[in-house]
CSV table of C-alpha atoms in Angstrom, one decimal:
chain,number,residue,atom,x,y,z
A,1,UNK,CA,6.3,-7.7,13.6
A,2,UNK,CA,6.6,-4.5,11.1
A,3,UNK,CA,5.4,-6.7,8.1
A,4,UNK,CA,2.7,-8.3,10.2
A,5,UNK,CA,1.5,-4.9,10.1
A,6,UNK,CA,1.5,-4.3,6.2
A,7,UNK,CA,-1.9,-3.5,4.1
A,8,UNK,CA,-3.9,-2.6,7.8
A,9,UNK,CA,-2.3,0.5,9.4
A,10,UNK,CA,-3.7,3.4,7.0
A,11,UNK,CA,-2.7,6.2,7.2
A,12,UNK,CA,-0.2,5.2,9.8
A,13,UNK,CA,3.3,3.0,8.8
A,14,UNK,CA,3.2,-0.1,9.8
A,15,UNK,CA,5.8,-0.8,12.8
A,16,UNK,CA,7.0,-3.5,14.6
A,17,UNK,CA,8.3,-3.5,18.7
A,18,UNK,CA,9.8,-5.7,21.1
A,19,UNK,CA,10.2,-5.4,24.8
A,20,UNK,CA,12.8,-7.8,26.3
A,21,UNK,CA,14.1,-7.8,30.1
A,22,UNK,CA,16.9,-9.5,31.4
A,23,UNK,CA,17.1,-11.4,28.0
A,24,UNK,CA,14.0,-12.3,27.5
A,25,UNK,CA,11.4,-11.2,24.9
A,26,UNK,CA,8.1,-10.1,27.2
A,27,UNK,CA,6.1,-9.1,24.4
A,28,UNK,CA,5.7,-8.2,20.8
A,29,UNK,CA,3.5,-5.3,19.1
A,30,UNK,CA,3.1,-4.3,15.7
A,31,UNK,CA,1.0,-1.3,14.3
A,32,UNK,CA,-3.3,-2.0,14.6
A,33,UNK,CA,-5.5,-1.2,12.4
A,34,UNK,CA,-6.6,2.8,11.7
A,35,UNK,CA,-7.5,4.7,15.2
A,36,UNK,CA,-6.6,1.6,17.4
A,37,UNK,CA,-2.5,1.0,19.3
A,38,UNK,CA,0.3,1.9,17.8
A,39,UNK,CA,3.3,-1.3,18.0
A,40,UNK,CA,5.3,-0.2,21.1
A,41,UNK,CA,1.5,0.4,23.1
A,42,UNK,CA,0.0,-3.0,21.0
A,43,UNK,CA,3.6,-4.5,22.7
A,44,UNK,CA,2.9,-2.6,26.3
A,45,UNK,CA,-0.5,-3.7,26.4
A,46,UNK,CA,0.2,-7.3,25.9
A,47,UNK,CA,1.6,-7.2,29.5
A,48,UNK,CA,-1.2,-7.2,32.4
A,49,UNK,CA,1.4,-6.6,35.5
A,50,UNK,CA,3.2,-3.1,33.6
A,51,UNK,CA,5.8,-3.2,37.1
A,52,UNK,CA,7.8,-5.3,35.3
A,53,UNK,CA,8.1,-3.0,32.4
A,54,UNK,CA,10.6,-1.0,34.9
A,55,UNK,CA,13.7,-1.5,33.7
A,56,UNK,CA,12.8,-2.9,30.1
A,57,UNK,CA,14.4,-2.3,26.6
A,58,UNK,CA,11.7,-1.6,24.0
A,59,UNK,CA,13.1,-2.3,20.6
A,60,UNK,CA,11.2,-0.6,17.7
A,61,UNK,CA,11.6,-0.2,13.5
A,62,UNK,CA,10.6,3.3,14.0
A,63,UNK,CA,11.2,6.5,16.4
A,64,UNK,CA,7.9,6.2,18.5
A,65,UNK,CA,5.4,9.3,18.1
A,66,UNK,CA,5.5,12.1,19.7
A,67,UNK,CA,1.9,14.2,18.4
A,68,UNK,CA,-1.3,13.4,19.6
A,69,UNK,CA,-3.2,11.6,17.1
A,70,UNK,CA,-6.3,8.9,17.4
A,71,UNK,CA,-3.7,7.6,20.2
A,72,UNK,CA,-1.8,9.3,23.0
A,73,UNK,CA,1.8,10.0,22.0
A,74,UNK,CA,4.1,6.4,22.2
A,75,UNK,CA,6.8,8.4,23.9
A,76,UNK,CA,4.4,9.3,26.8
A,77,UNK,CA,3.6,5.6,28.0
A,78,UNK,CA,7.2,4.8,27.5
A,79,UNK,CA,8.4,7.2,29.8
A,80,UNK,CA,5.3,6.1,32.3
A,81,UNK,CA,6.4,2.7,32.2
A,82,UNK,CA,9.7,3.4,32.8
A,83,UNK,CA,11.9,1.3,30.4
A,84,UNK,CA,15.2,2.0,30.7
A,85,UNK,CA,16.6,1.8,27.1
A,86,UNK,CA,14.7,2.3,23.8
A,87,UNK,CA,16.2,0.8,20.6
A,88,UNK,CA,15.2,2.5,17.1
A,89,UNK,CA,16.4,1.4,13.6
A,90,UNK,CA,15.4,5.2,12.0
A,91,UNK,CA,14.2,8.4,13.8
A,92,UNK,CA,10.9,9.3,11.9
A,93,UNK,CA,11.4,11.9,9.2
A,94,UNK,CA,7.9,13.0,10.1
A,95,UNK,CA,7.9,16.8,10.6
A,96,UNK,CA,5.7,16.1,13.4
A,97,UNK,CA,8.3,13.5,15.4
A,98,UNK,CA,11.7,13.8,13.5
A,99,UNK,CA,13.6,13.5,16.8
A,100,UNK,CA,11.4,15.1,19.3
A,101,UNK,CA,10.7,11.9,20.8
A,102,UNK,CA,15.0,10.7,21.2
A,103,UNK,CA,14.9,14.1,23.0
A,104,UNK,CA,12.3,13.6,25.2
A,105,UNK,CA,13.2,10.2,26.1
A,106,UNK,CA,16.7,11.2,27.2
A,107,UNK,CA,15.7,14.1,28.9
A,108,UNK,CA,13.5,11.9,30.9
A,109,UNK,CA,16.7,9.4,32.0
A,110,UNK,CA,15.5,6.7,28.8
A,111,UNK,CA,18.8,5.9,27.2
A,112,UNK,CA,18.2,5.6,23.5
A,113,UNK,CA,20.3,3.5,20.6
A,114,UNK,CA,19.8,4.2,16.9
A,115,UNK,CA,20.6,0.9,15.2
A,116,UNK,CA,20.0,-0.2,11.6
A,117,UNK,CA,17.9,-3.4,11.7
A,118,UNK,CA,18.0,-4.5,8.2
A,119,UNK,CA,17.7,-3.2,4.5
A,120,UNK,CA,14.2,-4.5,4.7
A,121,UNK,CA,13.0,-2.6,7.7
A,122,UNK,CA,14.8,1.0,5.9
A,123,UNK,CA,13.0,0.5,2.8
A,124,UNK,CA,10.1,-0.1,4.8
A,125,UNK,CA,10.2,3.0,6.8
A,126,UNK,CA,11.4,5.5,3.3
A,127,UNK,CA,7.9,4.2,1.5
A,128,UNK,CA,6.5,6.1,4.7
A,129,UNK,CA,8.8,8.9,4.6
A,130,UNK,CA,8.5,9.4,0.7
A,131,UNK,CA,4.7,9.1,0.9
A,132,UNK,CA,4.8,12.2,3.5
A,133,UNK,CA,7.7,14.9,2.6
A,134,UNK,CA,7.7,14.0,-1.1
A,135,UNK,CA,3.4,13.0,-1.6
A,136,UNK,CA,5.1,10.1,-3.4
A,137,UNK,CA,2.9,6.9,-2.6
A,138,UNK,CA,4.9,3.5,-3.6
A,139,UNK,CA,3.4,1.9,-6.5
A,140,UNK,CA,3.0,-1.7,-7.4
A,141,UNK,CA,1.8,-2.7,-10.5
A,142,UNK,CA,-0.1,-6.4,-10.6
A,143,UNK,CA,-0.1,-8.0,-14.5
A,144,UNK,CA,-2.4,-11.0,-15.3
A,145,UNK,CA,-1.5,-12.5,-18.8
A,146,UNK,CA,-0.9,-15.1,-21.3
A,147,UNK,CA,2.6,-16.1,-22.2
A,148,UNK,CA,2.9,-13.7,-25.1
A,149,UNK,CA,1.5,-10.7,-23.0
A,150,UNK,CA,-2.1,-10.8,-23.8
A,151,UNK,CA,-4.3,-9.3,-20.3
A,152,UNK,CA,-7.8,-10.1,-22.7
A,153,UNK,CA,-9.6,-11.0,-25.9
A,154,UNK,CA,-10.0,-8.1,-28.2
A,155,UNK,CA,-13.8,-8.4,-27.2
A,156,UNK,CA,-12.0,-8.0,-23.6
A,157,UNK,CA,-13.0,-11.4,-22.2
A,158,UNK,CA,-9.9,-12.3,-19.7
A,159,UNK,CA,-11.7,-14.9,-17.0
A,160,UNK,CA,-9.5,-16.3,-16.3
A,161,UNK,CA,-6.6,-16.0,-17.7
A,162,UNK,CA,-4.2,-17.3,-15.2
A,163,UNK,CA,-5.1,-19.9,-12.8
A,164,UNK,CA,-6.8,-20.3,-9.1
A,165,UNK,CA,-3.1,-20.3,-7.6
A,166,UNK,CA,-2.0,-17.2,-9.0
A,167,UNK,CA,-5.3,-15.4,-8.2
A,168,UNK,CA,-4.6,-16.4,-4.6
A,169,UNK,CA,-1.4,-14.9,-4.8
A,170,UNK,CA,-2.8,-11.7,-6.2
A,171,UNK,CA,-5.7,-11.9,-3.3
A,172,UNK,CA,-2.6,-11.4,-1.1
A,173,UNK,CA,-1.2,-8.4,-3.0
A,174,UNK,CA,-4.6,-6.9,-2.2
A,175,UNK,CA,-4.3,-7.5,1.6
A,176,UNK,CA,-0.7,-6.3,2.3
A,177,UNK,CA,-1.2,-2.9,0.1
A,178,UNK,CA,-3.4,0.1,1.4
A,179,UNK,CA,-5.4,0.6,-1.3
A,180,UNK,CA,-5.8,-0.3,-5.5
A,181,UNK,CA,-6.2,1.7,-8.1
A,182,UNK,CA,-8.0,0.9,-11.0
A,183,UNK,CA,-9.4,2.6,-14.8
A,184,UNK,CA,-13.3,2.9,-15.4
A,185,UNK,CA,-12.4,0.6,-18.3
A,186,UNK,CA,-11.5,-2.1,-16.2
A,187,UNK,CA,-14.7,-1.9,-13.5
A,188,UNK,CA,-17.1,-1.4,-16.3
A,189,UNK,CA,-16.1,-4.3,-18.6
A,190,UNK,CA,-14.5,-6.5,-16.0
A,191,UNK,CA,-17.6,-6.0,-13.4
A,192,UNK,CA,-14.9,-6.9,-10.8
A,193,UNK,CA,-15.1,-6.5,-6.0
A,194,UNK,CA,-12.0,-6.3,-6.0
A,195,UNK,CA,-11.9,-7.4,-2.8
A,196,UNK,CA,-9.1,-9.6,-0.5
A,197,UNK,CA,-11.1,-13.4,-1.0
A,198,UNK,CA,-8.5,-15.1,1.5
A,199,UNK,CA,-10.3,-16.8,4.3
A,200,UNK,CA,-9.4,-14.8,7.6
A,201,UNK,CA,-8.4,-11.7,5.3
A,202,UNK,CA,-11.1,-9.9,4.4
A,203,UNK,CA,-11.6,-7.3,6.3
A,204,UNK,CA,-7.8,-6.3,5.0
A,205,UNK,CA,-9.8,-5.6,1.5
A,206,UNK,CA,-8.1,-2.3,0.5
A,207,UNK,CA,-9.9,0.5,-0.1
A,208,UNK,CA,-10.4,1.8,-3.7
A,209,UNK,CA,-9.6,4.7,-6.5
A,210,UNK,CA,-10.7,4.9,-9.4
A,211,UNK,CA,-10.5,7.4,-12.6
A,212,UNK,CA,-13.7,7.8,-14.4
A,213,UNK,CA,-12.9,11.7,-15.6
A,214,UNK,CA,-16.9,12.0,-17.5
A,215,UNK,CA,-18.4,10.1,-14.7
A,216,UNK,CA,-20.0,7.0,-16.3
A,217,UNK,CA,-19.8,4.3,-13.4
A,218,UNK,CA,-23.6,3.7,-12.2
A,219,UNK,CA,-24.2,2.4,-9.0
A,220,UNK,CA,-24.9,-1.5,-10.3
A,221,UNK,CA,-21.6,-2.4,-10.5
A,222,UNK,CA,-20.0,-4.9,-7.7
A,223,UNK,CA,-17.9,-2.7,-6.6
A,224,UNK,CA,-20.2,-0.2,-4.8
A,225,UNK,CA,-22.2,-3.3,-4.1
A,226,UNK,CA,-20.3,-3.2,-0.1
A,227,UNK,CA,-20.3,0.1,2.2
A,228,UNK,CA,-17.6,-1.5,4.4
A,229,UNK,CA,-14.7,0.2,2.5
A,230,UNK,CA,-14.0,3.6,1.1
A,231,UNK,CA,-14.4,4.6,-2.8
A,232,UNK,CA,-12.5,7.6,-4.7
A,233,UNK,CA,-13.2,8.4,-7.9
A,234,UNK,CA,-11.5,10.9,-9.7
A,235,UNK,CA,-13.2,12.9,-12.0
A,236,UNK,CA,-12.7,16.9,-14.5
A,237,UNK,CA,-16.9,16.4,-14.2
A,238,UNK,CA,-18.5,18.3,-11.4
A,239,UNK,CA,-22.4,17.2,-12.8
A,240,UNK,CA,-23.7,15.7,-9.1
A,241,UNK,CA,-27.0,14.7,-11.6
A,242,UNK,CA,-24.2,11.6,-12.4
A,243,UNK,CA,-22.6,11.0,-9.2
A,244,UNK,CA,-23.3,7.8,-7.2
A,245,UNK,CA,-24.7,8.8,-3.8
A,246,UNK,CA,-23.2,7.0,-1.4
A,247,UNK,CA,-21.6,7.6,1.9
A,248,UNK,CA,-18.5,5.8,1.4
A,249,UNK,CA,-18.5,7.4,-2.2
A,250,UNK,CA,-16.2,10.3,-2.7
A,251,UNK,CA,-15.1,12.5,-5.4
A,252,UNK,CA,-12.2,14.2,-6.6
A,253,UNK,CA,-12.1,16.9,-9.0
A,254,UNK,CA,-8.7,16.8,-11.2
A,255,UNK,CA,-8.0,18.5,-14.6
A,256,UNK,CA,-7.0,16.9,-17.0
A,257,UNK,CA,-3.9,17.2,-19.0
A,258,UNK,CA,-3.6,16.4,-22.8
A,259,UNK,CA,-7.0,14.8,-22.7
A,260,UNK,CA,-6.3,12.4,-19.8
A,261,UNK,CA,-6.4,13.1,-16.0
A,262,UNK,CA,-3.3,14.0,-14.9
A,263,UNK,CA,-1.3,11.3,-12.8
A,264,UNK,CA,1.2,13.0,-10.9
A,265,UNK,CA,-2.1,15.0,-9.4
A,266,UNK,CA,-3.2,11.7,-8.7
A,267,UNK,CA,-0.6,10.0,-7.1
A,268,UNK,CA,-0.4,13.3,-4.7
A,269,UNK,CA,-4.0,12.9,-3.8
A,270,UNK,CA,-3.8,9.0,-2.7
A,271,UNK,CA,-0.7,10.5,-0.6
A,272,UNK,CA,-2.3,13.4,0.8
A,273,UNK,CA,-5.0,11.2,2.0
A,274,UNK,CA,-2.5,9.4,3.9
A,275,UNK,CA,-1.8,5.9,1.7
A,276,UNK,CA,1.2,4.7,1.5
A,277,UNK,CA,1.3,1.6,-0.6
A,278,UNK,CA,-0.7,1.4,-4.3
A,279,UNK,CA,-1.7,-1.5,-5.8
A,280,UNK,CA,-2.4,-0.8,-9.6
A,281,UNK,CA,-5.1,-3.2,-11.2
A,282,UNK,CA,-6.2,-1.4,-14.2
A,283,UNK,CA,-6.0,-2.3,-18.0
A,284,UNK,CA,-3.1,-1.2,-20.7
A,285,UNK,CA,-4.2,2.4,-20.5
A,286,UNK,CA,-3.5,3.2,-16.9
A,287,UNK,CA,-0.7,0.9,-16.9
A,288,UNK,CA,1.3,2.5,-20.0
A,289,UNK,CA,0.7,5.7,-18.3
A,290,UNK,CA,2.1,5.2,-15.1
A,291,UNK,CA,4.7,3.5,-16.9
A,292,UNK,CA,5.3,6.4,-18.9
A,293,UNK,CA,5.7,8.6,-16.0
A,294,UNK,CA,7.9,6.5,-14.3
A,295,UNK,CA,5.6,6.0,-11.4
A,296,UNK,CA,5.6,2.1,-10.9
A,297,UNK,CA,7.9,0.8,-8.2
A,298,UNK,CA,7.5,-2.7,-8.4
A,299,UNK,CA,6.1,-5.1,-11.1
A,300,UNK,CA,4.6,-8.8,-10.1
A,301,UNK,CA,3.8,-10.0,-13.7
A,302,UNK,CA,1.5,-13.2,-13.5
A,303,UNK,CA,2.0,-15.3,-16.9
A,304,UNK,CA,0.1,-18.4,-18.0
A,305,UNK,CA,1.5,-21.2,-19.9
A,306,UNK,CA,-1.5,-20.1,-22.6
A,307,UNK,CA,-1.0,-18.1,-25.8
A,308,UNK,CA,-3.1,-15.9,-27.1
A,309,UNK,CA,-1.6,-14.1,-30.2
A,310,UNK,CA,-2.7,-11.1,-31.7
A,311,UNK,CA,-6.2,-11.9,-31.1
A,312,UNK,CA,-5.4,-10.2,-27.4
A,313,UNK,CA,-5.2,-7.3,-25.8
A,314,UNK,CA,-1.6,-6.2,-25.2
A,315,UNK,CA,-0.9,-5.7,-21.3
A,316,UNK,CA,1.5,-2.7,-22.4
A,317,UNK,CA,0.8,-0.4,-25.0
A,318,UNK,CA,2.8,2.4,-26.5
A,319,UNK,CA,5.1,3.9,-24.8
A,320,UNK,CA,7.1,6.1,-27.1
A,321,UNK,CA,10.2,4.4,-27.2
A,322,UNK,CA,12.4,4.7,-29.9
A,323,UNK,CA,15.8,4.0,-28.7
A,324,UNK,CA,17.5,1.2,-26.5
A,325,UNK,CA,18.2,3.6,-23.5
A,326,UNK,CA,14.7,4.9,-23.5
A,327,UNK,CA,13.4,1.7,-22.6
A,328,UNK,CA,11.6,1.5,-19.0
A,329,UNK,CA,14.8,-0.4,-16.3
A,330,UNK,CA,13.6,-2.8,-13.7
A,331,UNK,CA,15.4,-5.2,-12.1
A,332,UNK,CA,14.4,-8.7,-11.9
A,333,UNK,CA,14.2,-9.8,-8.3
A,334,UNK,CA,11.9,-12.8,-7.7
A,335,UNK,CA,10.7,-15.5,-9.7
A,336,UNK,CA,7.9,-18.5,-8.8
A,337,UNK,CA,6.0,-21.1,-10.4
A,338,UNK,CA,2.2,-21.4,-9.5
A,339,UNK,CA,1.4,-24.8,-11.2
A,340,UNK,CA,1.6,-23.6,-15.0
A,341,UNK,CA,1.8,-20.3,-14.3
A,342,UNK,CA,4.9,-17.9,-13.7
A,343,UNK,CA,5.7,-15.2,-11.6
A,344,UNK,CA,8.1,-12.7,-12.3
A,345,UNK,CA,8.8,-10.0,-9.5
A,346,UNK,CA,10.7,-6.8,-10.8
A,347,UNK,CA,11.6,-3.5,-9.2
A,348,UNK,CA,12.5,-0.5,-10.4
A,349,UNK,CA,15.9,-0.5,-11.9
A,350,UNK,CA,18.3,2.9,-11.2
């Protein structure tokens, strides 16, 4: 039910509830989209005659809220309802919840079980926790290339480099992460929506960020072409004479730091506006940096069966490495075949 959730709850973590009775599963819930239920009232709701809640077990991946946000607190309709046992794999490590909600469940009769779920569900829930107490966002870095690494042509022709499989695959990155981030480089030469083209999926098209730090997007491009989803563009430029007027349009003034914007300021601002996964679509120069500052998370590496040479455009460029144990550690954790193509999955190593 949590992953269900993934790529649609911003700024909220996506959770996943149960509630079962006398052995039997009742209902299921799982985080809605932005300003709509949280899982264990999506989970409530799904039952029209709530008597029978009386006595339930509600089982949830996350401590249920306790602060009033777009939503009533969780907590409160659980106590309503009267279940008598709530099950939790992690209490939320959100200042605003971190426990509260336990408390006031079992000072209100609810008896309440911390259990570990799974690996899956705690790594899960830390991507939220890290994105709020540390304004550490968790990065994925998506790399289309040739065999031999090439992402273009020197003249930086790369349509298309991998085929329609692979490009389906990378559709679904788009839809399970909150938002992409992405170089002017890449939206000026590439002319790209960057949108989720899945039938059924689209309205899960992540919203965007981009780093243009002189300001020299203009408003023909694709991408400001749709006013359904929401645009950042950092910038060191405060000129508004160049800035595209648009409401879902936003700046964000950064310095920049040895000639470049500065991407730990970066990261912290896609956190601070409550995002909490990053999918990075941008060419060799935003993807060396992040590299550089050991930001990525997770690598999936698309590679064709073609071969380009050094005619291309290197995906990575360099990174200042000199010595063996300087290199960049990620583990390899996935591999798949899309036709000709090959995917390789990596996270990052310790």
């Amino acid at each position: 039910m949590a992953f269900r959730a993934l790529g649609s709850t911003y700024p909220n973590p996506p959770v996943g509830a149960i509630i079962v009775k006398n052995g039997i599963i009742l209902s299921r819930g799982w985080t809605q989209r932005s300003g709509s239920f949280h899982a264990e009232v999506h989970a409530i709701n799904q039952i029209r005659n709530k008597r029978i809640l009386n006595g339930a077990t509600l089982y949830s991946t996350l401590e249920p809220c306790y602060h009033k946000g777009k939503n009533p607190p969780c907590v409160d309709k659980i106590i309503k309802y009267k279940f008598s046992k709530v099950v939790i794999s992690e209490t939320d490590k959100n200042p605003k919840v971190n426990g509260k909600s336990i408390q006031k469940l079992r000072d209100s009769g609810v008896e309440v079980v911390k259990k570990k779920f799974s690996n899956k569900i705690k790594k899960l829930n830390y991507k939220f926790f890290n994105t709020i107490l540390k304004k550490k966002p968790f990065i994925t870095l998506k790399i289309a290339s040739s065999a031999d690494g090439r992402i273009a042509t020197k003249d930086f022709k790369s349509k298309w480099i991998t085929n329609y499989s692979s490009r389906i695959k990378g559709h679904q990155l788009r839809a399970l992460n909150d938002c992409i981030l992405v170089g002017r480089g890449t939206v000026q030469k590439d002319n790209p929506s960057l949108d989720c083209r899945i039938r059924g999926l689209e309205k899960l098209s992540p919203d965007i960020f981009i780093l243009d730090s002189e300001l020299n997007l203009t408003k023909n491009l694709n991408i400001f072409s749709k006013k359904d989803r929401q645009i950042y563009i950092f910038t060191s430029q405060i000129d508004q004479k160049k800035q595209i007027k648009a409401k879902n349009v936003n700046y964000i003034i950064l310095d920049k730091k040895n000639g470049m914007l500065n991407m730990k300021s970066v990261t912290q601002k896609i956190s601070e506006l409550g995002y909490i996964n990053i999918l990075v679509e941008g060419g060799s120069e935003l993807t060396t940096s992040l590299l550089k500052g050991n930001f990525i998370d997770k690598i999936y590496w698309f590679r064709s069966s073609k071969i380009m040479g050094n005619d291309g455009l290197d995906a990575i460029k360099d990174l200042g490495i000199s010595k063996i144990k300087q290199m960049k550690r990620f583990k390899l954790i996935a591999n798949h075949s899309y036709s000709n193509d090959h995917l390789s999955v990596y996270s990052r190593g310790q």
